[in-house]
XYZ file of C-alpha atoms in Angstrom:
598
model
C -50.584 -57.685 14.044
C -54.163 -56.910 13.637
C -55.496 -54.690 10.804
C -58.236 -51.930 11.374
C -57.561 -50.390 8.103
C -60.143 -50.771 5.105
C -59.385 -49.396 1.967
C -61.817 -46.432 2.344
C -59.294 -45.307 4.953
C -56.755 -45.758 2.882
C -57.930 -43.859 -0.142
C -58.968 -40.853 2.426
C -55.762 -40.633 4.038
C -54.432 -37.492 3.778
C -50.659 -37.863 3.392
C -50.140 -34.372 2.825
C -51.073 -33.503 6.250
C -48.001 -36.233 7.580
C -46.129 -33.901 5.296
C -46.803 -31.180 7.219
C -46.227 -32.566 10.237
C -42.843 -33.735 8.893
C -42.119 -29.848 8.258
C -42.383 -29.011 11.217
C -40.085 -31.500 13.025
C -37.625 -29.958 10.191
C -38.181 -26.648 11.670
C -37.399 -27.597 14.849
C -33.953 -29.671 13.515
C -33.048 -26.497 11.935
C -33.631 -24.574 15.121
C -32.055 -26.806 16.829
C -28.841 -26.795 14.534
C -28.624 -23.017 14.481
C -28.481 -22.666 18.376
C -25.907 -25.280 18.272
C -24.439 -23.461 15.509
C -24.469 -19.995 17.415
C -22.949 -21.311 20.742
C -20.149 -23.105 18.855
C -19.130 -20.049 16.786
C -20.040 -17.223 18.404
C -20.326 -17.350 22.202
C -17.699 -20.205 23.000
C -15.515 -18.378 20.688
C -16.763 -14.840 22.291
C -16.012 -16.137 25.618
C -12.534 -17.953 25.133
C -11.323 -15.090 23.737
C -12.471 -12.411 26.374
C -12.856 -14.896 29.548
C -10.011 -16.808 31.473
C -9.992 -18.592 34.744
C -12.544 -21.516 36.453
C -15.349 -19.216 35.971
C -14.586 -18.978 32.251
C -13.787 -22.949 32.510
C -16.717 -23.884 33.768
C -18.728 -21.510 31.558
C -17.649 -22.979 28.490
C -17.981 -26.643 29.547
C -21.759 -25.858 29.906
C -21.877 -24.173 26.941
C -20.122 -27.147 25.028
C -22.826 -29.269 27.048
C -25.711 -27.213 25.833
C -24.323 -27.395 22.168
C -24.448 -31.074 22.679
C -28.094 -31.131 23.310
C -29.056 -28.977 20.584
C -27.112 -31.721 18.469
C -28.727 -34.313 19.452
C -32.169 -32.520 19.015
C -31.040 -31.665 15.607
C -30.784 -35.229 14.896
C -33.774 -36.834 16.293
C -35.776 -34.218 15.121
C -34.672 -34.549 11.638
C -34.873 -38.395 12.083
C -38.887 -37.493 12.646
C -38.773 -35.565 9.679
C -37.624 -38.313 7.103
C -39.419 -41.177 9.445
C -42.275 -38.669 9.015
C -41.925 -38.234 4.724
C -41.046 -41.335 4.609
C -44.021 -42.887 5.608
C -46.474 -40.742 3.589
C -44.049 -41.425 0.335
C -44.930 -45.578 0.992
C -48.479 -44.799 1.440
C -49.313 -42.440 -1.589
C -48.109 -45.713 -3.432
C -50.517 -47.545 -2.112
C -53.040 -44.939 -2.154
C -52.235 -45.271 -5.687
C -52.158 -48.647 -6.742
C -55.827 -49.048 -4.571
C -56.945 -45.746 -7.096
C -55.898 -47.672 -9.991
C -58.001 -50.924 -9.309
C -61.063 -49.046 -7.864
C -60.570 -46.557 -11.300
C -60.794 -49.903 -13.149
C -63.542 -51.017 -11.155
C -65.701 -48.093 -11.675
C -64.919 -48.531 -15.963
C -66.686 -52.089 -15.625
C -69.385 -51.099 -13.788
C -68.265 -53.204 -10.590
C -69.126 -52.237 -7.133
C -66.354 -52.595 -4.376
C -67.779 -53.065 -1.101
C -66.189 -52.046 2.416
C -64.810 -55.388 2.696
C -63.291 -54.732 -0.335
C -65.001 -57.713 -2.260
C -66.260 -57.189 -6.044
C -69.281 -57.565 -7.178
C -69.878 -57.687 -10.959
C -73.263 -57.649 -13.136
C -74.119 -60.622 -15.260
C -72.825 -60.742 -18.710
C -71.979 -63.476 -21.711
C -74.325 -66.579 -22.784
C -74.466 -69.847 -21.138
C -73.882 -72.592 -23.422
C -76.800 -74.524 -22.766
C -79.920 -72.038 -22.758
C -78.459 -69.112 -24.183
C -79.113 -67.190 -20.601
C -77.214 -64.511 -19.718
C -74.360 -65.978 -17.076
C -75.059 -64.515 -13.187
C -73.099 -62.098 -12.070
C -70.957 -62.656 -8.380
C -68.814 -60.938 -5.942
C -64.881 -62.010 -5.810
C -63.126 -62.301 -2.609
C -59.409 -61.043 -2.114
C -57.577 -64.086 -1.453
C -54.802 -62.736 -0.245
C -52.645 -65.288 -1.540
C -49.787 -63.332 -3.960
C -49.120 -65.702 -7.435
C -52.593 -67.013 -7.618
C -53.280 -67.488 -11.605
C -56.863 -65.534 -12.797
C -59.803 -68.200 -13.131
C -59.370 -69.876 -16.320
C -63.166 -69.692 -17.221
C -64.530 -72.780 -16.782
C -65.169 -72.713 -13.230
C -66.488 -69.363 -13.689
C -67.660 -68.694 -17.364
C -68.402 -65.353 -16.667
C -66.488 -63.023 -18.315
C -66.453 -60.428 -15.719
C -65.397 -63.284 -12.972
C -62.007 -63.368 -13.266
C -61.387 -59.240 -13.578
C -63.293 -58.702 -10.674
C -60.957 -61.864 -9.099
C -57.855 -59.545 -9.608
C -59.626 -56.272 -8.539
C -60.529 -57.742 -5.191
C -56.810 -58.851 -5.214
C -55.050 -55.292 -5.712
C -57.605 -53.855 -2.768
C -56.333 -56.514 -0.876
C -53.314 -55.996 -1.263
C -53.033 -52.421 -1.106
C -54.604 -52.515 2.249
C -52.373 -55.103 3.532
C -48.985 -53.584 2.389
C -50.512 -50.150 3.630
C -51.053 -51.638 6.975
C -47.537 -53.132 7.406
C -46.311 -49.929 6.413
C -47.900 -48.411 9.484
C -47.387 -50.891 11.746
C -43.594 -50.224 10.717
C -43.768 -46.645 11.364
C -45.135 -47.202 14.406
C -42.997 -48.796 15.705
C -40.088 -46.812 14.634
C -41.668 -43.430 15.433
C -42.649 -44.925 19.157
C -39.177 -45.106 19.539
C -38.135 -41.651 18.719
C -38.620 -39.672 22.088
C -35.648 -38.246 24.342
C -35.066 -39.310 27.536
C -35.385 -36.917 30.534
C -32.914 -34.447 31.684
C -30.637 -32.332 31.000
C -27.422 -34.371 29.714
C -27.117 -36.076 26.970
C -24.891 -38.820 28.046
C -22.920 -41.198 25.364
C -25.569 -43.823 26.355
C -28.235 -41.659 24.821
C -26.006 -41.581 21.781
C -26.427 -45.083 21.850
C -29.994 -45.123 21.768
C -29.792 -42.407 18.588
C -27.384 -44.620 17.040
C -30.386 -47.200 17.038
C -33.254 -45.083 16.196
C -31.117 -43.995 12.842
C -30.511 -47.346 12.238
C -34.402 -47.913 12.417
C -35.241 -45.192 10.059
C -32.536 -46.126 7.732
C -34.239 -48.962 7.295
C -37.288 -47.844 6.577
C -36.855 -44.923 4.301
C -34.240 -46.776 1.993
C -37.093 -47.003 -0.553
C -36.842 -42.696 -0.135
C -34.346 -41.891 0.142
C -30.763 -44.456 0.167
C -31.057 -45.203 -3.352
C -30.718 -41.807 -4.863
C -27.408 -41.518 -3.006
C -24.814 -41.855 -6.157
C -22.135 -44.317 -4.577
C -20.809 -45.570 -8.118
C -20.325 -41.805 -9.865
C -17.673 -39.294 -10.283
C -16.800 -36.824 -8.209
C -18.118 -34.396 -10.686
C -21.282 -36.223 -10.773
C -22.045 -36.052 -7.212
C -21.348 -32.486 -6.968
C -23.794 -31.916 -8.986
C -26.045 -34.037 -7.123
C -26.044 -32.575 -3.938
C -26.195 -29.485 -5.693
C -29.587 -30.339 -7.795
C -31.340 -31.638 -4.320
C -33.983 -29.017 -2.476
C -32.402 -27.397 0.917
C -35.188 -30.164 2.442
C -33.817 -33.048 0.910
C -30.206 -32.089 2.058
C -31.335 -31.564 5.329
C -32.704 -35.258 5.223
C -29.903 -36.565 4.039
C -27.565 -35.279 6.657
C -30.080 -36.427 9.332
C -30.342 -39.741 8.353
C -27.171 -40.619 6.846
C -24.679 -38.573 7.474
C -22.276 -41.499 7.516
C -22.595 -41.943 3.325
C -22.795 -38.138 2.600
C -19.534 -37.285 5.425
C -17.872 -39.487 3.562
C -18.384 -38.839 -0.288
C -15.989 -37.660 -2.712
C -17.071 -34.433 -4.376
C -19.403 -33.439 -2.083
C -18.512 -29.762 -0.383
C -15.988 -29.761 2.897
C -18.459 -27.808 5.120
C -21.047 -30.351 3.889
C -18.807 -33.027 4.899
C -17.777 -31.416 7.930
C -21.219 -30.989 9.016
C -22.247 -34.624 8.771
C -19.426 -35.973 10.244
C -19.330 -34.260 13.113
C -23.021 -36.091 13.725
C -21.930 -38.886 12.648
C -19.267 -38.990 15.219
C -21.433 -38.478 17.690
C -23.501 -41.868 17.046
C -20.514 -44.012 16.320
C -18.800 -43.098 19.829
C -22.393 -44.511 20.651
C -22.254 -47.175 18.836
C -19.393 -48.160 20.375
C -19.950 -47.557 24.194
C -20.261 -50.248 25.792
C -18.885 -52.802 23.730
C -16.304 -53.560 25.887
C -13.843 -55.594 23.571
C -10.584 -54.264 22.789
C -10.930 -52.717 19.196
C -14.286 -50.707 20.299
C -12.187 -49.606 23.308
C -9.698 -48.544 21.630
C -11.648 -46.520 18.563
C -13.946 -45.045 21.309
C -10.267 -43.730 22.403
C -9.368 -41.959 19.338
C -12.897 -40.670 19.069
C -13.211 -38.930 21.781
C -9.762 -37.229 21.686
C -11.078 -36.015 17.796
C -14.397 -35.027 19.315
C -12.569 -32.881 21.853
C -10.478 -30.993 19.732
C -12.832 -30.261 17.444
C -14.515 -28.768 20.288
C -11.422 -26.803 21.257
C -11.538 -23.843 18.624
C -8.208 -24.511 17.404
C -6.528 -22.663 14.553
C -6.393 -23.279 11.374
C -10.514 -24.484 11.747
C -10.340 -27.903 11.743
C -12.881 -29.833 9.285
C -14.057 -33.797 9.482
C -14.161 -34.542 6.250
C -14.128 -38.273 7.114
C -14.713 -41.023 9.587
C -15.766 -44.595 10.311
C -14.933 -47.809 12.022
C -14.689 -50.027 9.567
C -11.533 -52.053 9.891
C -8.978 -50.296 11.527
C -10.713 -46.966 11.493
C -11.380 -43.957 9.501
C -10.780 -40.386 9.640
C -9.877 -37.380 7.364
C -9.308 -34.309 9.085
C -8.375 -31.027 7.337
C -7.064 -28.081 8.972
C -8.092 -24.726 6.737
C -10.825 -25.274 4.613
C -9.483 -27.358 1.533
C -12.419 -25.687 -0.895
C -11.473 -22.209 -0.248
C -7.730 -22.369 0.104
C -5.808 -22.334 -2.928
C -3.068 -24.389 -1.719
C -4.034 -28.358 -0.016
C -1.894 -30.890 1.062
C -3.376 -34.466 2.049
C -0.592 -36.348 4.153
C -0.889 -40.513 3.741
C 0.017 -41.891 7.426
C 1.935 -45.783 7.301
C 3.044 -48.625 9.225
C 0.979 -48.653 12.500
C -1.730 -46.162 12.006
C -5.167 -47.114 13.210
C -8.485 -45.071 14.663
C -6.821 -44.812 18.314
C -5.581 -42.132 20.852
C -2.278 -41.714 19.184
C -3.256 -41.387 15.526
C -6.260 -38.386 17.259
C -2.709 -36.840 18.945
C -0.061 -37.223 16.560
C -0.826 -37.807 13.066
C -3.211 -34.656 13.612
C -0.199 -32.538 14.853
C 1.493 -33.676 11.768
C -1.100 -32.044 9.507
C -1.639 -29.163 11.821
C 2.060 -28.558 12.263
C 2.117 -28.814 8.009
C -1.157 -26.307 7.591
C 0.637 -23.988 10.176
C 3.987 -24.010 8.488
C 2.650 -23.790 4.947
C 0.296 -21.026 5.899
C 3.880 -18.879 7.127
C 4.540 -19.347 3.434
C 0.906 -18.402 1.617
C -2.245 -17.731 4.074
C -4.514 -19.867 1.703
C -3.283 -23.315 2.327
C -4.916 -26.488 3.699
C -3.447 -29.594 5.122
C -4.990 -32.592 5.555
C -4.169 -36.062 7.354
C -5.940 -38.969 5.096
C -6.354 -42.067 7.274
C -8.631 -43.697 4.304
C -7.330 -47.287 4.284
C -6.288 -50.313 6.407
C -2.588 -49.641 7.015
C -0.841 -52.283 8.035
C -0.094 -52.583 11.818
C 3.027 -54.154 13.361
C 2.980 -58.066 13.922
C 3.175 -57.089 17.548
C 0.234 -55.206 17.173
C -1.820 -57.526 15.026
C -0.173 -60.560 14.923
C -2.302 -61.988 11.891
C -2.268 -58.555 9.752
C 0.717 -57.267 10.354
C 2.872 -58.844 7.801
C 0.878 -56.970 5.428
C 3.923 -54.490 5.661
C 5.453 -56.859 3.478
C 2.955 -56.690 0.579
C 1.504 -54.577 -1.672
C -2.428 -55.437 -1.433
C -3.334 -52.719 1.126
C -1.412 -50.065 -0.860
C -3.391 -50.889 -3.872
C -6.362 -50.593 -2.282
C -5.848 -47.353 -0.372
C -4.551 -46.092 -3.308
C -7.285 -46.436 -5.248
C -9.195 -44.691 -2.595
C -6.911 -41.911 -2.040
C -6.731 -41.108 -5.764
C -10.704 -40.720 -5.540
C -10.143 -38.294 -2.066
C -7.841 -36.237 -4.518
C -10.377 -36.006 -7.439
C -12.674 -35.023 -5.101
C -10.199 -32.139 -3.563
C -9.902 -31.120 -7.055
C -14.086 -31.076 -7.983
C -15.103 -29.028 -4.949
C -12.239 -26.717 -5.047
C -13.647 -23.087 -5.362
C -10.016 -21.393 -7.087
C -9.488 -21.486 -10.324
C -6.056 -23.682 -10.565
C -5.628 -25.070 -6.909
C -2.436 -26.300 -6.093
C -2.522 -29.794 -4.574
C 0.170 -32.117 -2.961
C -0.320 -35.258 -2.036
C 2.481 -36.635 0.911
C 3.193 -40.039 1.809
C 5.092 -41.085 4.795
C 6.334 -44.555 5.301
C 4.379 -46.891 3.731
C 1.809 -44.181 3.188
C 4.323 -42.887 0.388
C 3.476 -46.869 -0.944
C 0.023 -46.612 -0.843
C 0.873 -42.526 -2.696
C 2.768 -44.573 -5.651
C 0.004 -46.865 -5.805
C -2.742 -44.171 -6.276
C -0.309 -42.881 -9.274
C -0.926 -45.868 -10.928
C -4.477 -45.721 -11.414
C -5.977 -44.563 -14.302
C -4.955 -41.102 -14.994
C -2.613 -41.260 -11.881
C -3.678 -38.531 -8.661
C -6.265 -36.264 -10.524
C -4.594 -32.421 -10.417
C -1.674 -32.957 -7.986
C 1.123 -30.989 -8.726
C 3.568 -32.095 -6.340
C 4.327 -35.298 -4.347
C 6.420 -35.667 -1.609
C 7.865 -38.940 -0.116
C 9.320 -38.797 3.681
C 10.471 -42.321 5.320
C 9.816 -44.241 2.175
C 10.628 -47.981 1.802
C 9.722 -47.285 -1.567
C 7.021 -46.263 -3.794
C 6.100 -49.314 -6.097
C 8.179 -47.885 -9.443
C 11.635 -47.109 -10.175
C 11.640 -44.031 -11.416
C 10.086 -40.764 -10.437
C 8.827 -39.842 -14.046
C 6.386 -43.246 -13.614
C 4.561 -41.327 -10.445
C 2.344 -38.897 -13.258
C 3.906 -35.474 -12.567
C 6.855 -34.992 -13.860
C 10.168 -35.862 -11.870
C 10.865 -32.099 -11.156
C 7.335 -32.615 -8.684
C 8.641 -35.447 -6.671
C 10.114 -34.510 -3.761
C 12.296 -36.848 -0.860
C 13.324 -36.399 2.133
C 15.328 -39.219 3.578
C 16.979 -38.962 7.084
C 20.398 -40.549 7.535
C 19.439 -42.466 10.755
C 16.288 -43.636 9.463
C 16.521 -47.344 9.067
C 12.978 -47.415 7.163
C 14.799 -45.535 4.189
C 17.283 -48.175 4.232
C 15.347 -51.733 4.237
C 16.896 -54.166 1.839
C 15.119 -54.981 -1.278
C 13.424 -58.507 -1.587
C 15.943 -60.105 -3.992
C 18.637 -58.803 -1.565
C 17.248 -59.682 1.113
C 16.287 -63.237 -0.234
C 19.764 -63.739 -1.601
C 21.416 -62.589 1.907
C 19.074 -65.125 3.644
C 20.481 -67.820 1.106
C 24.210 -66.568 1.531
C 23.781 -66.822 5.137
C 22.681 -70.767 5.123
C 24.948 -70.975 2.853
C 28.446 -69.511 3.965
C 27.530 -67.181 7.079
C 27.861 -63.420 7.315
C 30.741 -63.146 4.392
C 28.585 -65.199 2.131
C 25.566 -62.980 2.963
C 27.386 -59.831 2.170
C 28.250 -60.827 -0.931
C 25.292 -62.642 -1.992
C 23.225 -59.402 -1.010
C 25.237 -57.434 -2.994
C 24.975 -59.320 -6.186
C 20.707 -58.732 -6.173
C 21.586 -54.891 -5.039
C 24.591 -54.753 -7.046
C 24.125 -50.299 -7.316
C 22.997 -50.318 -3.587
C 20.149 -48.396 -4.931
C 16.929 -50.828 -4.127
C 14.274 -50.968 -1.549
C 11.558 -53.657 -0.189
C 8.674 -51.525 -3.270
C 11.357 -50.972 -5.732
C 14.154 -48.057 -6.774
C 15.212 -45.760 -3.020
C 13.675 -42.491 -4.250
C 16.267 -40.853 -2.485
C 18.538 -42.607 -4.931
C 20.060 -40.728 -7.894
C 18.761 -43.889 -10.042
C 15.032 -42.459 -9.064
C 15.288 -39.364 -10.180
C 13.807 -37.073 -7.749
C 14.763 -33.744 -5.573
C 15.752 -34.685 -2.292
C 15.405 -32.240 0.446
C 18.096 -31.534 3.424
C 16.528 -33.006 6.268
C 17.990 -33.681 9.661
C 19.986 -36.734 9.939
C 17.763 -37.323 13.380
C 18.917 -39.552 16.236
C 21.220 -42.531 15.713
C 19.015 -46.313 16.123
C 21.706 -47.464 18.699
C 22.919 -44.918 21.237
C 24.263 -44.756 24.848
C 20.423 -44.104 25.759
C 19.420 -47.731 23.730
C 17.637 -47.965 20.668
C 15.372 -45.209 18.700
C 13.379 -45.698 15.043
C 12.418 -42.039 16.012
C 14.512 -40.690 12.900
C 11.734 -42.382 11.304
C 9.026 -40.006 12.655
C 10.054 -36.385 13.396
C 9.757 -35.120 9.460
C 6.578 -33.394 10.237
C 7.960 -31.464 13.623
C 9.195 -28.232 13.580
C 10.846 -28.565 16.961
C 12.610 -31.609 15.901
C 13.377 -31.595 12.407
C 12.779 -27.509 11.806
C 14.372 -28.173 8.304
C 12.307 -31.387 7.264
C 8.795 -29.424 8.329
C 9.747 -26.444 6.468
C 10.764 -28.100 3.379
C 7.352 -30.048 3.263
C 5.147 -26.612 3.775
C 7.462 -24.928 1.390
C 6.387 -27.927 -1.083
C 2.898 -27.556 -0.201
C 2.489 -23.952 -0.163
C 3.582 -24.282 -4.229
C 6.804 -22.343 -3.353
C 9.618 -25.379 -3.912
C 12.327 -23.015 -6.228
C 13.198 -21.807 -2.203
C 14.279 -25.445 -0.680
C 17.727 -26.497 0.116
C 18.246 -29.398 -1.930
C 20.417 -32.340 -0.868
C 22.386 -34.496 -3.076
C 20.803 -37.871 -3.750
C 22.330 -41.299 -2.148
């Protein structure tokens, strides 16, 4: 790298005019975004409801490919714009700290030359004739940590201010011109590619050039970004920022502000969806297994989202970090006064079948609540590493076992709640928070944090191995809130506790299957204990169990089935199981058919 830049350059530049220039590449973002906007709302919508046939077919798949351009010139766009501000914000503080030492300069009477040496006058006494000392020019050295002449190599008592004049110029410059090579760089970078399509390589390419300007504006903008508040507190951040600085934001990192508690749903919503877009091109290509396989469930997201179903669906969430992340509401969970955030378990990952069925689950729950009161939300809160089957992932899957992933998800989904609760625009929103398998775990867990699930009224537990306490009055909201549905062929419900099943283990060495029986029973002498604690569907637990349908037998004449296990979200399969959890949801639980407790 060779520098052309003197410091006269440098204290001329005009960074406002790089400002404006920014502006406008926001203009066109914004333009961008609001075509994308219009054919996504308005004429796909238009034409899927008036149109049918190829014709119509084929229409729309244009459309949805036009849409996809405008995205992506939404984003690179706004990428300029922040590469753009970015870049004048690290020069002005150059431009400042060179005003500073040529403001000092001009107090003492120095002249700074092009080359951005110092000259300064003569001044002091020499020791032996009483002369006044020479004055001298001082060289930037260059060299940061240099101490100031000490005086006796240069008596002069101007010398060694001039020495760290002619040091901030230098430095000034330099920084100032690594700055711009930076920039340069970057910005060379940011230019589509010809055509028509934006294909998921292109993505790719984006997913680099935000990467780039990431980098380089952290200094602008990362560090405002309040990753240690409240929920409350970052409300009211996004809500303090300019409609500019938002807009920045959401360009460059719409991965932090998709995925932040308190900040609004259609903000969230809006980010994701981007950030989608440049993680299924971040992934393309990769070609091992676990990109494969996230690209999978990616793509089937990305295409319903695109598929105007009812209720609206919103992203509030994603990410491939470990096993994946996404949070998907359907109904908008700031408007409606009822929201329900479901808590998949054993075997959930980012992949094809968590896009097709653990969405159906919270659709089929926003769609059967919504029969009950038209302001309801449901959500499906993949937020944590569940733990996958040994099968599956032979060196995590134990985890099943333990309680460290709960904890930890718990934790997080107690901060999803709180932010439910912040950007919630009713008055006294009713929220329910449902935990299936060992998602009802990783539920129990998030009760146990300080202050338990901020402002959930209701908790429901379906499939539960149990929820990490032994009675429901320890989950925060009263037992008369917990709610259980437990089918009778649904092994899951049923899992031994540890001490049982450590003392049946023993009995079994010990005097085979009689010995086993017995020595199980002893630990579970009340039959009443699970793997994480007390059965809540247990009268020992305390809580209302629902009727649910006893679902298919695990041995039958067509083999074995854990599907008992996994229809309490279907209203084709388990009508009465569905309806009891929207009933729950939708606030209205004085109208359930109850079911005595084991």
């Amino acid at each position: 790298m060779t520098s052309t830049l003197t410091w006269s350059q440098l204290r001329d530049l005009k960074c406002a005019e790089l400002e404006g220039a920014a502006d406008g590449w926001g203009r066109a973002s914004n333009r961008a975004d609001a075509g994308r906007d219009g054919i996504d709302k308005q004429l796909m919508n238009g034409l899927r409801g008036t149109q049918q046939g190829e014709a119509a077919d084929a229409a729309v798949a244009r459309l949805r490919q036009l849409s996809r351009n405008f995205q992506y010139v939404y984003t690179e766009c706004g990428l300029l714009r922040t590469a753009l501000n970015s870049l004048a914000h690290e020069m002005r503080a150059q431009q400042r700290a060179l005003q500073e030492a040529l403001g000092d300069a001009d107090a003492l009477k120095f002249t700074v030359h092009a080359d951005g040496s110092v000259t300064y006058p003569e001044a002091g006494e020499d020791l032996i004739d009483g002369k006044p000392l020479p004055g001298g020019t001082a060289t930037g050295r260059g060299l940061p940590g240099l101490l100031p002449s000490s005086g006796l190599v240069a008596p002069n008592p101007h010398a060694a201010k001039a020495q760290e004049i002619a040091d901030r110029v230098e430095k000034a410059v330099r920084t100032a011109t690594e700055i711009d090579w930076r920039y340069t760089r970057i910005l060379r970078k940011l230019k589509a590619e010809e055509g028509l399509k934006v294909p998921d390589t292109t993505w790719t390419d984006t997913a680099t050039d935000a990467g780039a300007v990431r980098g380089a504006a952290r200094g602008y903008l990362k560090h405002a970004i309040p990753h240690d508040a409240s929920a409350v507190e970052r409300k009211a951040w996004w809500a303090g920022l300019t409609q500019e600085q938002r807009e920045e934001y959401l360009a460059v990192y719409p991965d932090q502000i998709g995925n932040l508690d308190g900040i609004p749903a259609s903000v969230r919503d809006a980010a994701n969806r981007d950030n989608l877009q440049l993680l299924i091109g971040k992934l393309e290509g990769r070609g091992d297994e676990r990109a494969e396989t996230q690209l999978a469930g990616l793509r089937e997201i990305d295409r319903q989202l695109n598929d105007n179903r009812k209720p609206p669906m919103f992203l509030l969430g994603i990410g491939d970090e470990g096993n994946g992340r996404a949070i998907v509401s359907y109904g908008n969970p700031d408007t409606s006064r009822n929201v329900s955030a479901y808590v998949p378990g054993l075997g959930t990952s980012l992949d094809e079948e968590f896009a097709k069925n653990d969405l159906k689950r919270a659709r089929d729950t926003a769609i059967g609540t919504q029969r009950h009161d038209s302001s309801s939300a449901a959500i499906v809160w993949l937020g944590y590493d569940a733990p996958q089957t040994p099968i599956d992932d032979p060196l995590g899957g134990f985890a099943v076992a333990g309680d460290e992933r709960a904890e930890k998800g718990g934790a997080a989904y107690s901060s999803f709640m709180k932010g439910l609760a912040v950007t919630n625009e009713n008055e006294n929103p009713h929220l329910t928070a449902i935990g299936h398998s060992y998602g009802s775990r990783t539920v129990g867990a998030a009760t146990q944090q300080g202050g338990g699930i901020p402002d959930v009224d209701d908790i429901v537990l379906v499939g539960s191995p149990g929820v990490g306490v032994d009675r429901a009055d320890d989950l925060g909201v009263g037992a008369g809130h917990v709610f259980v549905g437990a089918a009778d062929h649904d092994v899951v419900t049923k899992v031994p506790s540890r001490q049982q099943a450590a003392f049946g283990a023993a009995g079994l060495i010990a005097a085979g299957p009689v010995g086993s029986y017995i020595a199980g029973d002893i630990a579970d002498p009340g039959d009443d204990d699970l793997w994480f604690g007390k059965d809540p569907a247990s009268k020992a637990f305390g809580a209302r169990r629902f009727h649910v349908d006893e679902g298919p037998q695990l041995v039958s004449s067509d083999g074995l089935s854990v599907d008992a296990h996994s229809q309490y979200f279907d209203p084709k399969r388990n009508a009465v199981s569905a309806d009891s959890i929207a009933l729950v949801a939708a606030g209205q639980s004085r109208e359930l058919k109850m079911e005595e407790p084991r």
